[in-house]
């Protein structure tokens, strides 16, 4: 196995997967600050390798928001979810990272519902639902 060569793109994908795994381990161990820091680094890496609207970049944005939320940084979580939502695209022409944009939209709806802002929550739930119909 040591004599097998991987292409540059394969090596980059392995690097991205390793970052996601590390972030999950940090998050599961309650080390949200380190997970947030790694998510921010990963977002930049994914953008550099795969582009702003890529699946991996938007997955990293979504992970950043989740970690902020779990750390109790709700304003930062909302900002990160909003950033992920920029990759929604349209129903007819969704971007590559659309699925995490929809997840982010759903998470925002839940946050607003928990605050008691039912009108705003309903707007986000409806927007998320459109992409699954």
mmCIF file of C-alpha atoms in Angstrom:
data_model
loop_
_atom_site.group_PDB
_atom_site.id
_atom_site.type_symbol
_atom_site.label_atom_id
_atom_site.label_comp_id
_atom_site.label_asym_id
_atom_site.label_seq_id
_atom_site.Cartn_x
_atom_site.Cartn_y
_atom_site.Cartn_z
ATOM 1 C CA UNK A 1 0.000 0.000 0.000
ATOM 2 C CA UNK A 2 2.847 2.397 0.747
ATOM 3 C CA UNK A 3 4.000 2.228 -2.869
ATOM 4 C CA UNK A 4 0.588 3.243 -4.212
ATOM 5 C CA UNK A 5 0.353 6.832 -5.348
ATOM 6 C CA UNK A 6 -2.761 8.953 -5.051
ATOM 7 C CA UNK A 7 -3.531 11.864 -7.301
ATOM 8 C CA UNK A 8 -3.501 15.403 -6.011
ATOM 9 C CA UNK A 9 -7.291 15.628 -6.091
ATOM 10 C CA UNK A 10 -7.635 12.334 -4.208
ATOM 11 C CA UNK A 11 -5.176 13.574 -1.597
ATOM 12 C CA UNK A 12 -7.191 16.790 -1.183
ATOM 13 C CA UNK A 13 -10.430 14.830 -0.739
ATOM 14 C CA UNK A 14 -8.754 12.632 1.889
ATOM 15 C CA UNK A 15 -7.565 15.784 3.657
ATOM 16 C CA UNK A 16 -11.100 17.209 3.662
ATOM 17 C CA UNK A 17 -12.565 13.943 4.990
ATOM 18 C CA UNK A 18 -9.952 13.875 7.756
ATOM 19 C CA UNK A 19 -10.916 17.419 8.779
ATOM 20 C CA UNK A 20 -14.600 16.460 8.961
ATOM 21 C CA UNK A 21 -13.736 13.447 11.085
ATOM 22 C CA UNK A 22 -11.610 15.555 13.444
ATOM 23 C CA UNK A 23 -14.413 18.113 13.790
ATOM 24 C CA UNK A 24 -16.876 15.355 14.651
ATOM 25 C CA UNK A 25 -14.518 13.956 17.300
ATOM 26 C CA UNK A 26 -13.962 17.411 18.810
ATOM 27 C CA UNK A 27 -17.706 18.108 18.841
ATOM 28 C CA UNK A 28 -18.570 14.722 20.354
ATOM 29 C CA UNK A 29 -16.024 15.374 23.107
ATOM 30 C CA UNK A 30 -17.584 18.771 23.857
ATOM 31 C CA UNK A 31 -14.618 20.758 22.584
ATOM 32 C CA UNK A 32 -16.742 23.203 20.597
ATOM 33 C CA UNK A 33 -14.169 26.008 20.506
ATOM 34 C CA UNK A 34 -11.638 23.773 18.742
ATOM 35 C CA UNK A 35 -14.368 22.369 16.471
ATOM 36 C CA UNK A 36 -15.450 25.904 15.522
ATOM 37 C CA UNK A 37 -11.864 26.859 14.748
ATOM 38 C CA UNK A 38 -11.378 23.735 12.595
ATOM 39 C CA UNK A 39 -14.679 24.382 10.777
ATOM 40 C CA UNK A 40 -13.517 27.876 9.854
ATOM 41 C CA UNK A 41 -10.262 26.446 8.501
ATOM 42 C CA UNK A 42 -12.132 23.706 6.658
ATOM 43 C CA UNK A 43 -14.503 26.173 4.994
ATOM 44 C CA UNK A 44 -11.520 28.019 3.513
ATOM 45 C CA UNK A 45 -9.875 24.764 2.436
ATOM 46 C CA UNK A 46 -13.061 23.515 0.743
ATOM 47 C CA UNK A 47 -13.597 26.826 -1.037
ATOM 48 C CA UNK A 48 -10.002 26.788 -2.292
ATOM 49 C CA UNK A 49 -10.282 23.210 -3.550
ATOM 50 C CA UNK A 50 -13.909 22.819 -4.631
ATOM 51 C CA UNK A 51 -15.409 26.329 -4.807
ATOM 52 C CA UNK A 52 -17.770 28.467 -2.722
ATOM 53 C CA UNK A 53 -20.966 26.580 -3.597
ATOM 54 C CA UNK A 54 -19.476 23.104 -3.261
ATOM 55 C CA UNK A 55 -21.048 20.330 -1.229
ATOM 56 C CA UNK A 56 -18.023 20.126 1.090
ATOM 57 C CA UNK A 57 -17.828 23.891 1.712
ATOM 58 C CA UNK A 58 -21.500 24.077 2.581
ATOM 59 C CA UNK A 59 -21.277 20.987 4.766
ATOM 60 C CA UNK A 60 -18.456 22.741 6.648
ATOM 61 C CA UNK A 61 -20.590 25.909 7.020
ATOM 62 C CA UNK A 62 -23.447 23.819 8.387
ATOM 63 C CA UNK A 63 -21.066 22.106 10.834
ATOM 64 C CA UNK A 64 -19.810 25.518 11.950
ATOM 65 C CA UNK A 65 -23.368 26.602 12.711
ATOM 66 C CA UNK A 66 -24.159 23.405 14.609
ATOM 67 C CA UNK A 67 -21.037 23.802 16.739
ATOM 68 C CA UNK A 68 -21.871 27.441 17.477
ATOM 69 C CA UNK A 69 -25.393 26.412 18.436
ATOM 70 C CA UNK A 70 -24.202 23.641 20.740
ATOM 71 C CA UNK A 71 -21.681 26.026 22.315
ATOM 72 C CA UNK A 72 -24.514 28.457 23.077
ATOM 73 C CA UNK A 73 -23.401 31.088 20.546
ATOM 74 C CA UNK A 74 -26.836 31.544 18.985
ATOM 75 C CA UNK A 75 -26.045 34.787 17.131
ATOM 76 C CA UNK A 76 -22.984 33.193 15.544
ATOM 77 C CA UNK A 77 -25.032 30.082 14.754
ATOM 78 C CA UNK A 78 -27.693 32.141 12.968
ATOM 79 C CA UNK A 79 -24.979 33.959 10.989
ATOM 80 C CA UNK A 80 -23.377 30.638 9.998
ATOM 81 C CA UNK A 81 -26.743 29.128 9.042
ATOM 82 C CA UNK A 82 -27.452 32.229 6.930
ATOM 83 C CA UNK A 83 -24.072 31.809 5.242
ATOM 84 C CA UNK A 84 -24.931 28.173 4.420
ATOM 85 C CA UNK A 85 -28.287 29.284 3.032
ATOM 86 C CA UNK A 86 -26.498 31.356 0.377
ATOM 87 C CA UNK A 87 -25.828 28.075 -1.433
ATOM 88 C CA UNK A 88 -29.481 27.163 -1.803
ATOM 89 C CA UNK A 89 -29.834 28.045 -5.461
ATOM 90 C CA UNK A 90 -33.329 27.575 -6.881
ATOM 91 C CA UNK A 91 -35.651 24.597 -7.048
ATOM 92 C CA UNK A 92 -34.970 24.288 -10.773
ATOM 93 C CA UNK A 93 -31.224 24.928 -10.443
ATOM 94 C CA UNK A 94 -30.023 23.985 -6.961
ATOM 95 C CA UNK A 95 -26.370 24.512 -6.169
ATOM 96 C CA UNK A 96 -24.090 21.590 -5.356
ATOM 97 C CA UNK A 97 -24.330 22.319 -1.615
ATOM 98 C CA UNK A 98 -28.108 22.775 -1.597
ATOM 99 C CA UNK A 99 -28.868 19.952 0.842
ATOM 100 C CA UNK A 100 -26.933 21.601 3.675
ATOM 101 C CA UNK A 101 -28.557 24.923 2.781
ATOM 102 C CA UNK A 102 -31.946 23.264 3.294
ATOM 103 C CA UNK A 103 -30.760 21.711 6.564
ATOM 104 C CA UNK A 104 -29.602 25.181 7.680
ATOM 105 C CA UNK A 105 -32.979 26.652 6.737
ATOM 106 C CA UNK A 106 -34.729 23.986 8.795
ATOM 107 C CA UNK A 107 -32.421 24.606 11.782
ATOM 108 C CA UNK A 108 -33.171 28.337 11.620
ATOM 109 C CA UNK A 109 -36.881 27.544 11.606
ATOM 110 C CA UNK A 110 -36.438 25.447 14.740
ATOM 111 C CA UNK A 111 -34.475 28.210 16.489
ATOM 112 C CA UNK A 112 -37.183 30.767 15.716
ATOM 113 C CA UNK A 113 -39.884 28.322 16.794
ATOM 114 C CA UNK A 114 -38.101 27.838 20.138
ATOM 115 C CA UNK A 115 -38.026 31.640 20.543
ATOM 116 C CA UNK A 116 -41.774 31.726 19.947
ATOM 117 C CA UNK A 117 -41.470 33.557 16.626
ATOM 118 C CA UNK A 118 -43.915 31.267 14.820
ATOM 119 C CA UNK A 119 -44.375 33.498 11.762
ATOM 120 C CA UNK A 120 -40.653 33.585 11.029
ATOM 121 C CA UNK A 121 -40.317 29.865 11.785
ATOM 122 C CA UNK A 122 -43.160 29.100 9.377
ATOM 123 C CA UNK A 123 -41.461 31.099 6.626
ATOM 124 C CA UNK A 124 -38.261 29.074 6.995
ATOM 125 C CA UNK A 125 -40.079 25.732 7.273
ATOM 126 C CA UNK A 126 -41.987 26.532 4.081
ATOM 127 C CA UNK A 127 -38.788 27.501 2.263
ATOM 128 C CA UNK A 128 -37.095 24.250 3.311
ATOM 129 C CA UNK A 129 -40.102 22.161 2.333
ATOM 130 C CA UNK A 130 -40.181 23.542 -1.216
ATOM 131 C CA UNK A 131 -36.832 21.876 -1.938
ATOM 132 C CA UNK A 132 -38.069 18.460 -0.838
ATOM 133 C CA UNK A 133 -41.247 18.428 -2.921
#
